[in-house]
Every structure is written in structure tokens, then in C-alpha cells.
Amino acid sequence: MSGNAESTAYRSALEVIGAVEPRVANAIRAELADQRESLKLIASENYASPATLLAMGNWFSDKYAEGTVGRRFYAGCQNVDTVEALAAEHARELFGAPYAYVQPHSGIDANLVAFWAVLADRIESPTLKRAQARHVNDLTEADWFALRRELGNQRMLGMSLDAGGHLTHGFRPNISGKMFDQRSYGTDPETGLIDYDRVATAAREFKPLILLGGYSAYPRKVNFRILREIADSVGATFMVDMAHFAGLVAGKVFTGDFDPVPHAHIVTSTTHKSLRGPRGGLVLCGTELAEQVDRGCPMVLGGPLPHVMAAKAVALAEARRPDFVDYAGRIVANAQALADGLQRRGAKLVTGGTDNHLALIDVTGYGLTGRQAEQALLDSGIVTNRNAIPQDPNGAWYTSGIRVGTPALTTRGFGTAELDATAELIHTVLSRTSPGTNADGTASKAKYVLDPGVADRVGKQASDLLTGFPLYPAIDLG
Ligand code: PLP
């Protein structure tokens, strides 16, 4: 692929957009400039390829395609069928899964599809059976009342939020926390690691319908074989949300006990994080759950987004190439270089390191809240996000942690030397930041004071680091 073709594609696209609403074209240009200039360490972000991005900007966006491949509620879906089938085939082959559903619009949606599929599969509800066999209009009000009662107050056991779990794993701000009676398993207070014996005890006591594995901010491998054994011992369905680490599964960094696909009954993912695809979600499962999963739209999803499924097909094809294995390996090597570099300079990390794509800095070691640290880093050109740490003394808003991840910088070409240099920049900023005070003299959890000159100096060093690794080097917008 010539860089010329990519430049031409984007220049032409911006010219066409700019002729209608120049402010949008300008914002798109500005976004590329911002992304090129920032040292992006947000663990859930990446840079999709031009081919993936371009696959989304076309007339597939105009097509309605409710239903599944070959069985649509709209006419004229033959080309949507082609891209949906391709995306599903690539997903199945890439992850070694019997079935793939590629319609979810996001990770949250993928989880909702999976929750519904498990409920429908597991709950002995005569009314539900009738509701699925017959047209919904045939059910009476009394039937619907019975259905709600039969679906019951089901239980889910997932990782606690402050140990790295996700809101969609049964927490109150998300509908999963309202649908399910949720209990969490945390991590060992000494080591910060999942204690599988405690998970087993919690499962025995709570007897969940769903045991949920997966995380947003846990810096270690998870042994999915053990979690499956625990699920089996209490008759739970074992679900894994691999949104964060799907790229490491695809790239064969997580294999054997650490690959969720052979162990879980159902696996969900996003496609845009370490997997480096378009924003979206997917569900993988065995053939037993496939029929329920296929009900995702219209059960919990709006019409599928064919343009995004086209982009998923492109990105998943990319992830099946041998160089993706190299990419995934470099993500982890880079995260370890960053973690080692931070610790060598005195930073405290949750679990003392990482074996995936992210690390969690406990910034109480610098006397800061996560909020103060996040802002001071941002002032210095380093983009991260604050994150709760286990038993966080500052709660979920201010937090005591900074989450850093390497998928994006690895896509840019950064290696371990640059991640070590990045650790130096982060440590410099955090050790030169102090907590600020409120107007009444009390300690603030948000205000901070950065030593004079640090933001400019570090910002310049960050920018120098990035210069050697241009983002989308082939794209010149002129
Ligand atoms: N699941 C996990 C583990 C996540 O980390 C996230 C996103 O942060 C999601 C689900 C939700 O993904 P989305 O933002 O695409 O809905």
C-alpha cells in the first residue's frame, strides 16, 4: 500500500467534508494533530490502521440489516451479509471459537447480549420458552408478569471494581448492577493478585448463575482454567470479558490456561482496544449458546452497523497476520519496561509489576490523588487516566491510581528504551507535583502544584520522543 494512496484518500475525504461543514473537517485535522503530538498511555486506546478506518466511512452506514447473515428483516442485505460473514469467520479463526457474533456496537452491548443469552439459556422459564417460540403479541399481561417472576433475581460473581473489574460486571451505575444480585471477588490485600481459593469460597457461598472473569485495570494474567473449574463446581456459567486483552489473546501472548476462549462458555470483547480495530464489540461462544446470542438485535441492540462490521473484518484480518503476534509480544515487553522503569525510580505499582499491557501506579507513594496526578501528567503532554486501586482510600472519583498501558505507543513503534524514557518522564512529573489546598486552607484532592518549568521541560522531552515515531507516517494532509 503506498502512502500516497492513504494521503490521497484522506485529503479527498476532508475536501468533500469541508465543502459541507468546514468546522468538522477542521476538527478531524485537529484530532490527528493532537493524537500525533500526545504521549498516549491510555490502556484502552490504540490507533487503528488506515484500512480499518476507511472501511467505516462509506455507504454501508446507510443500510439497515436487522437479523443475521442470510436471514434479515430488510431486503437487499447481500453485501452486508458478505462483510458480517467475513468478520465472523475471521473472529472464529483468530480466536479458535466455534461461533462469533460481530454485531455488538460496543463492549457494553456485547456484555448485554451475553447476559441475555445466559439468562435465556439457563433459566427454567416456561413462559420464556413460549415467548421465544411464539410471536410476542400472543402473550397476555399475565404471561409477562409470570416471565418477570420466572427470570428471578439472578446472581453474578465478578471482579470488584477497585480490583480492576468493569462497571458492566454487575455494578450499580450500569444496568447489570440493577439486573443482577452481584457479589465481587477482590484481590489479595498483600499481593494484589487474584486469590483463587477466595473466589472458590465466594462461589460456594453465593452460588452465582454467572461467574465473570475479565477486567479493565488488573495488571496480571488470569488463570481461566481455574476459574472454569470453580464455575463448574457450583454449576455457574463461566463468562469472560476480554475487552482489554483481546489483542494479547489474538497475538498468542495469552495461551493455555490464560486464553479464555477454550475455558469459558461465553466470551465478550471490544474490538478497539489492544485488538486495534474499530470501536465495537463481539461475542464468542460454543454452538449451544449461538441461537440466543443471535437474538442480540433486537433484544438489546439496535440495528447492526454494517460499516463497522466491514471495519471489524479488516482489523480481524490484520490480527490474523503473523506480524500481529510480534505486535502483541511487544505490547507486553513494553509494559514490563515501563513498569520496571517506574519501579526502579521509586514508583509503587499495584502487584509490583505487570504481565499484560497495563500497569497501575499507586500515586499515594507520591502523596497525590489519581486526579492530581492525571492532571499534572496531562499538563506535561502525557495522557493517562486515573483509576481506583484495591481498597482505594480516595474512592472512585479522585482515586489513588494512574493506569498506564502500551498498546497505542507500541503501534507507534515505541520499544523498551522509549518506554523506559517514558517512565523517567512520568516519575519526574509525579515527584515534582504536590497537593494543593482549597480556599479555606484544607487539603484538596483535586488541586495540585507542579514545580515551575517541569511541565514545559517534560512536554518538550515527550514531544522529542514522539518525533522519532510519527503516527500514520504515510498520511500527509498537506
Ligand atoms: N468491558 C471492559 C472490561 C472494558 O474495559 C470496557 C471499556 O472500558 C467495556 C467492557 C466497555 O466497552 P465500550 O466502551 O466499548 O462499551
JSON list of N, CA, C and O in Angstrom, two decimals, residues 89-120:
[
{"chain": "A", "resi": 89, "resn": "GLU", "atom": "N", "xyz": [-16.09, -14.94, 10.44]},
{"chain": "A", "resi": 89, "resn": "GLU", "atom": "CA", "xyz": [-15.14, -16.00, 10.10]},
{"chain": "A", "resi": 89, "resn": "GLU", "atom": "C", "xyz": [-13.74, -15.66, 10.64]},
{"chain": "A", "resi": 89, "resn": "GLU", "atom": "O", "xyz": [-13.07, -16.50, 11.24]},
{"chain": "A", "resi": 90, "resn": "HIS", "atom": "N", "xyz": [-13.32, -14.42, 10.42]},
{"chain": "A", "resi": 90, "resn": "HIS", "atom": "CA", "xyz": [-12.00, -14.02, 10.93]},
{"chain": "A", "resi": 90, "resn": "HIS", "atom": "C", "xyz": [-11.96, -14.16, 12.45]},
{"chain": "A", "resi": 90, "resn": "HIS", "atom": "O", "xyz": [-10.96, -14.59, 13.02]},
{"chain": "A", "resi": 91, "resn": "ALA", "atom": "N", "xyz": [-13.05, -13.75, 13.12]},
{"chain": "A", "resi": 91, "resn": "ALA", "atom": "CA", "xyz": [-13.07, -13.84, 14.59]},
{"chain": "A", "resi": 91, "resn": "ALA", "atom": "C", "xyz": [-12.97, -15.30, 15.04]},
{"chain": "A", "resi": 91, "resn": "ALA", "atom": "O", "xyz": [-12.22, -15.63, 15.95]},
{"chain": "A", "resi": 92, "resn": "ARG", "atom": "N", "xyz": [-13.73, -16.17, 14.38]},
{"chain": "A", "resi": 92, "resn": "ARG", "atom": "CA", "xyz": [-13.71, -17.59, 14.76]},
{"chain": "A", "resi": 92, "resn": "ARG", "atom": "C", "xyz": [-12.30, -18.17, 14.57]},
{"chain": "A", "resi": 92, "resn": "ARG", "atom": "O", "xyz": [-11.76, -18.85, 15.43]},
{"chain": "A", "resi": 93, "resn": "GLU", "atom": "N", "xyz": [-11.71, -17.87, 13.42]},
{"chain": "A", "resi": 93, "resn": "GLU", "atom": "CA", "xyz": [-10.38, -18.43, 13.12]},
{"chain": "A", "resi": 93, "resn": "GLU", "atom": "C", "xyz": [-9.32, -17.85, 14.04]},
{"chain": "A", "resi": 93, "resn": "GLU", "atom": "O", "xyz": [-8.45, -18.55, 14.54]},
{"chain": "A", "resi": 94, "resn": "LEU", "atom": "N", "xyz": [-9.40, -16.55, 14.25]},
{"chain": "A", "resi": 94, "resn": "LEU", "atom": "CA", "xyz": [-8.39, -15.88, 15.07]},
{"chain": "A", "resi": 94, "resn": "LEU", "atom": "C", "xyz": [-8.38, -16.41, 16.50]},
{"chain": "A", "resi": 94, "resn": "LEU", "atom": "O", "xyz": [-7.33, -16.66, 17.08]},
{"chain": "A", "resi": 95, "resn": "PHE", "atom": "N", "xyz": [-9.59, -16.58, 17.06]},
{"chain": "A", "resi": 95, "resn": "PHE", "atom": "CA", "xyz": [-9.67, -16.95, 18.47]},
{"chain": "A", "resi": 95, "resn": "PHE", "atom": "C", "xyz": [-9.94, -18.45, 18.67]},
{"chain": "A", "resi": 95, "resn": "PHE", "atom": "O", "xyz": [-10.02, -18.90, 19.82]},
{"chain": "A", "resi": 96, "resn": "GLY", "atom": "N", "xyz": [-10.13, -19.18, 17.59]},
{"chain": "A", "resi": 96, "resn": "GLY", "atom": "CA", "xyz": [-10.42, -20.60, 17.74]},
{"chain": "A", "resi": 96, "resn": "GLY", "atom": "C", "xyz": [-11.75, -20.85, 18.41]},
{"chain": "A", "resi": 96, "resn": "GLY", "atom": "O", "xyz": [-11.88, -21.75, 19.24]},
{"chain": "A", "resi": 97, "resn": "ALA", "atom": "N", "xyz": [-12.75, -20.03, 18.09]},
{"chain": "A", "resi": 97, "resn": "ALA", "atom": "CA", "xyz": [-14.06, -20.17, 18.72]},
{"chain": "A", "resi": 97, "resn": "ALA", "atom": "C", "xyz": [-15.05, -20.81, 17.76]},
{"chain": "A", "resi": 97, "resn": "ALA", "atom": "O", "xyz": [-15.03, -20.51, 16.56]},
{"chain": "A", "resi": 98, "resn": "PRO", "atom": "N", "xyz": [-15.93, -21.67, 18.26]},
{"chain": "A", "resi": 98, "resn": "PRO", "atom": "CA", "xyz": [-16.91, -22.28, 17.36]},
{"chain": "A", "resi": 98, "resn": "PRO", "atom": "C", "xyz": [-17.86, -21.26, 16.74]},
{"chain": "A", "resi": 98, "resn": "PRO", "atom": "O", "xyz": [-18.28, -21.42, 15.60]},
{"chain": "A", "resi": 99, "resn": "TYR", "atom": "N", "xyz": [-18.22, -20.19, 17.51]},
{"chain": "A", "resi": 99, "resn": "TYR", "atom": "CA", "xyz": [-19.21, -19.25, 17.00]},
{"chain": "A", "resi": 99, "resn": "TYR", "atom": "C", "xyz": [-18.80, -17.81, 17.33]},
{"chain": "A", "resi": 99, "resn": "TYR", "atom": "O", "xyz": [-18.29, -17.55, 18.43]},
{"chain": "A", "resi": 100, "resn": "ALA", "atom": "N", "xyz": [-19.04, -16.90, 16.40]},
{"chain": "A", "resi": 100, "resn": "ALA", "atom": "CA", "xyz": [-18.73, -15.48, 16.66]},
{"chain": "A", "resi": 100, "resn": "ALA", "atom": "C", "xyz": [-19.91, -14.63, 16.21]},
{"chain": "A", "resi": 100, "resn": "ALA", "atom": "O", "xyz": [-20.47, -14.84, 15.12]},
{"chain": "A", "resi": 101, "resn": "TYR", "atom": "N", "xyz": [-20.28, -13.67, 17.04]},
{"chain": "A", "resi": 101, "resn": "TYR", "atom": "CA", "xyz": [-21.35, -12.71, 16.73]},
{"chain": "A", "resi": 101, "resn": "TYR", "atom": "C", "xyz": [-20.70, -11.33, 16.75]},
{"chain": "A", "resi": 101, "resn": "TYR", "atom": "O", "xyz": [-20.19, -10.89, 17.79]},
{"chain": "A", "resi": 102, "resn": "VAL", "atom": "N", "xyz": [-20.72, -10.67, 15.60]},
{"chain": "A", "resi": 102, "resn": "VAL", "atom": "CA", "xyz": [-19.92, -9.44, 15.47]},
{"chain": "A", "resi": 102, "resn": "VAL", "atom": "C", "xyz": [-20.77, -8.17, 15.40]},
{"chain": "A", "resi": 102, "resn": "VAL", "atom": "O", "xyz": [-20.28, -7.12, 15.03]},
{"chain": "A", "resi": 103, "resn": "GLN", "atom": "N", "xyz": [-22.05, -8.28, 15.79]},
{"chain": "A", "resi": 103, "resn": "GLN", "atom": "CA", "xyz": [-22.92, -7.11, 15.70]},
{"chain": "A", "resi": 103, "resn": "GLN", "atom": "C", "xyz": [-22.81, -6.11, 16.86]},
{"chain": "A", "resi": 103, "resn": "GLN", "atom": "O", "xyz": [-23.16, -4.95, 16.66]},
{"chain": "A", "resi": 104, "resn": "PRO", "atom": "N", "xyz": [-22.40, -6.50, 18.06]},
{"chain": "A", "resi": 104, "resn": "PRO", "atom": "CA", "xyz": [-22.44, -5.52, 19.16]},
{"chain": "A", "resi": 104, "resn": "PRO", "atom": "C", "xyz": [-21.70, -4.22, 18.82]},
{"chain": "A", "resi": 104, "resn": "PRO", "atom": "O", "xyz": [-20.63, -4.23, 18.23]},
{"chain": "A", "resi": 105, "resn": "HIS", "atom": "N", "xyz": [-22.34, -3.12, 19.21]},
{"chain": "A", "resi": 105, "resn": "HIS", "atom": "CA", "xyz": [-21.80, -1.80, 18.85]},
{"chain": "A", "resi": 105, "resn": "HIS", "atom": "C", "xyz": [-20.67, -1.40, 19.78]},
{"chain": "A", "resi": 105, "resn": "HIS", "atom": "O", "xyz": [-19.97, -0.43, 19.51]},
{"chain": "A", "resi": 106, "resn": "SER", "atom": "N", "xyz": [-20.57, -2.07, 20.91]},
{"chain": "A", "resi": 106, "resn": "SER", "atom": "CA", "xyz": [-19.55, -1.68, 21.89]},
{"chain": "A", "resi": 106, "resn": "SER", "atom": "C", "xyz": [-19.37, -2.84, 22.87]},
{"chain": "A", "resi": 106, "resn": "SER", "atom": "O", "xyz": [-20.08, -3.85, 22.79]},
{"chain": "A", "resi": 107, "resn": "GLY", "atom": "N", "xyz": [-18.44, -2.66, 23.80]},
{"chain": "A", "resi": 107, "resn": "GLY", "atom": "CA", "xyz": [-18.21, -3.70, 24.80]},
{"chain": "A", "resi": 107, "resn": "GLY", "atom": "C", "xyz": [-19.40, -3.87, 25.73]},
{"chain": "A", "resi": 107, "resn": "GLY", "atom": "O", "xyz": [-19.77, -4.99, 26.10]},
{"chain": "A", "resi": 108, "resn": "ILE", "atom": "N", "xyz": [-20.01, -2.76, 26.11]},
{"chain": "A", "resi": 108, "resn": "ILE", "atom": "CA", "xyz": [-21.18, -2.84, 26.98]},
{"chain": "A", "resi": 108, "resn": "ILE", "atom": "C", "xyz": [-22.28, -3.65, 26.29]},
{"chain": "A", "resi": 108, "resn": "ILE", "atom": "O", "xyz": [-22.91, -4.52, 26.88]},
{"chain": "A", "resi": 109, "resn": "ASP", "atom": "N", "xyz": [-22.47, -3.36, 25.02]},
{"chain": "A", "resi": 109, "resn": "ASP", "atom": "CA", "xyz": [-23.51, -4.08, 24.27]},
{"chain": "A", "resi": 109, "resn": "ASP", "atom": "C", "xyz": [-23.20, -5.57, 24.18]},
{"chain": "A", "resi": 109, "resn": "ASP", "atom": "O", "xyz": [-24.09, -6.41, 24.28]},
{"chain": "A", "resi": 110, "resn": "ALA", "atom": "N", "xyz": [-21.93, -5.89, 23.97]},
{"chain": "A", "resi": 110, "resn": "ALA", "atom": "CA", "xyz": [-21.55, -7.31, 23.88]},
{"chain": "A", "resi": 110, "resn": "ALA", "atom": "C", "xyz": [-21.88, -8.00, 25.20]},
{"chain": "A", "resi": 110, "resn": "ALA", "atom": "O", "xyz": [-22.39, -9.13, 25.21]},
{"chain": "A", "resi": 111, "resn": "ASN", "atom": "N", "xyz": [-21.62, -7.31, 26.32]},
{"chain": "A", "resi": 111, "resn": "ASN", "atom": "CA", "xyz": [-21.93, -7.93, 27.61]},
{"chain": "A", "resi": 111, "resn": "ASN", "atom": "C", "xyz": [-23.43, -8.11, 27.80]},
{"chain": "A", "resi": 111, "resn": "ASN", "atom": "O", "xyz": [-23.88, -9.14, 28.31]},
{"chain": "A", "resi": 112, "resn": "LEU", "atom": "N", "xyz": [-24.21, -7.12, 27.36]},
{"chain": "A", "resi": 112, "resn": "LEU", "atom": "CA", "xyz": [-25.67, -7.27, 27.49]},
{"chain": "A", "resi": 112, "resn": "LEU", "atom": "C", "xyz": [-26.18, -8.45, 26.66]},
{"chain": "A", "resi": 112, "resn": "LEU", "atom": "O", "xyz": [-27.05, -9.21, 27.10]},
{"chain": "A", "resi": 113, "resn": "VAL", "atom": "N", "xyz": [-25.63, -8.59, 25.47]},
{"chain": "A", "resi": 113, "resn": "VAL", "atom": "CA", "xyz": [-26.02, -9.73, 24.62]},
{"chain": "A", "resi": 113, "resn": "VAL", "atom": "C", "xyz": [-25.71, -11.04, 25.36]},
{"chain": "A", "resi": 113, "resn": "VAL", "atom": "O", "xyz": [-26.54, -11.96, 25.42]},
{"chain": "A", "resi": 114, "resn": "ALA", "atom": "N", "xyz": [-24.51, -11.09, 25.94]},
{"chain": "A", "resi": 114, "resn": "ALA", "atom": "CA", "xyz": [-24.10, -12.32, 26.62]},
{"chain": "A", "resi": 114, "resn": "ALA", "atom": "C", "xyz": [-24.96, -12.57, 27.85]},
{"chain": "A", "resi": 114, "resn": "ALA", "atom": "O", "xyz": [-25.38, -13.71, 28.09]},
{"chain": "A", "resi": 115, "resn": "PHE", "atom": "N", "xyz": [-25.25, -11.54, 28.63]},
{"chain": "A", "resi": 115, "resn": "PHE", "atom": "CA", "xyz": [-26.07, -11.73, 29.83]},
{"chain": "A", "resi": 115, "resn": "PHE", "atom": "C", "xyz": [-27.44, -12.30, 29.44]},
{"chain": "A", "resi": 115, "resn": "PHE", "atom": "O", "xyz": [-27.95, -13.22, 30.06]},
{"chain": "A", "resi": 116, "resn": "TRP", "atom": "N", "xyz": [-28.00, -11.71, 28.40]},
{"chain": "A", "resi": 116, "resn": "TRP", "atom": "CA", "xyz": [-29.31, -12.18, 28.00]},
{"chain": "A", "resi": 116, "resn": "TRP", "atom": "C", "xyz": [-29.24, -13.63, 27.52]},
{"chain": "A", "resi": 116, "resn": "TRP", "atom": "O", "xyz": [-30.09, -14.47, 27.86]},
{"chain": "A", "resi": 117, "resn": "ALA", "atom": "N", "xyz": [-28.20, -13.93, 26.74]},
{"chain": "A", "resi": 117, "resn": "ALA", "atom": "CA", "xyz": [-28.07, -15.31, 26.22]},
{"chain": "A", "resi": 117, "resn": "ALA", "atom": "C", "xyz": [-27.97, -16.30, 27.37]},
{"chain": "A", "resi": 117, "resn": "ALA", "atom": "O", "xyz": [-28.59, -17.38, 27.33]},
{"chain": "A", "resi": 118, "resn": "VAL", "atom": "N", "xyz": [-27.20, -15.94, 28.40]},
{"chain": "A", "resi": 118, "resn": "VAL", "atom": "CA", "xyz": [-27.04, -16.88, 29.52]},
{"chain": "A", "resi": 118, "resn": "VAL", "atom": "C", "xyz": [-28.37, -17.01, 30.28]},
{"chain": "A", "resi": 118, "resn": "VAL", "atom": "O", "xyz": [-28.80, -18.13, 30.61]},
{"chain": "A", "resi": 119, "resn": "LEU", "atom": "N", "xyz": [-29.03, -15.88, 30.53]},
{"chain": "A", "resi": 119, "resn": "LEU", "atom": "CA", "xyz": [-30.32, -15.95, 31.22]},
{"chain": "A", "resi": 119, "resn": "LEU", "atom": "C", "xyz": [-31.28, -16.85, 30.45]},
{"chain": "A", "resi": 119, "resn": "LEU", "atom": "O", "xyz": [-31.91, -17.75, 31.02]},
{"chain": "A", "resi": 120, "resn": "ALA", "atom": "N", "xyz": [-31.37, -16.59, 29.16]},
{"chain": "A", "resi": 120, "resn": "ALA", "atom": "CA", "xyz": [-32.35, -17.33, 28.35]},
{"chain": "A", "resi": 120, "resn": "ALA", "atom": "C", "xyz": [-31.98, -18.81, 28.29]},
{"chain": "A", "resi": 120, "resn": "ALA", "atom": "O", "xyz": [-32.86, -19.68, 28.23]}
]
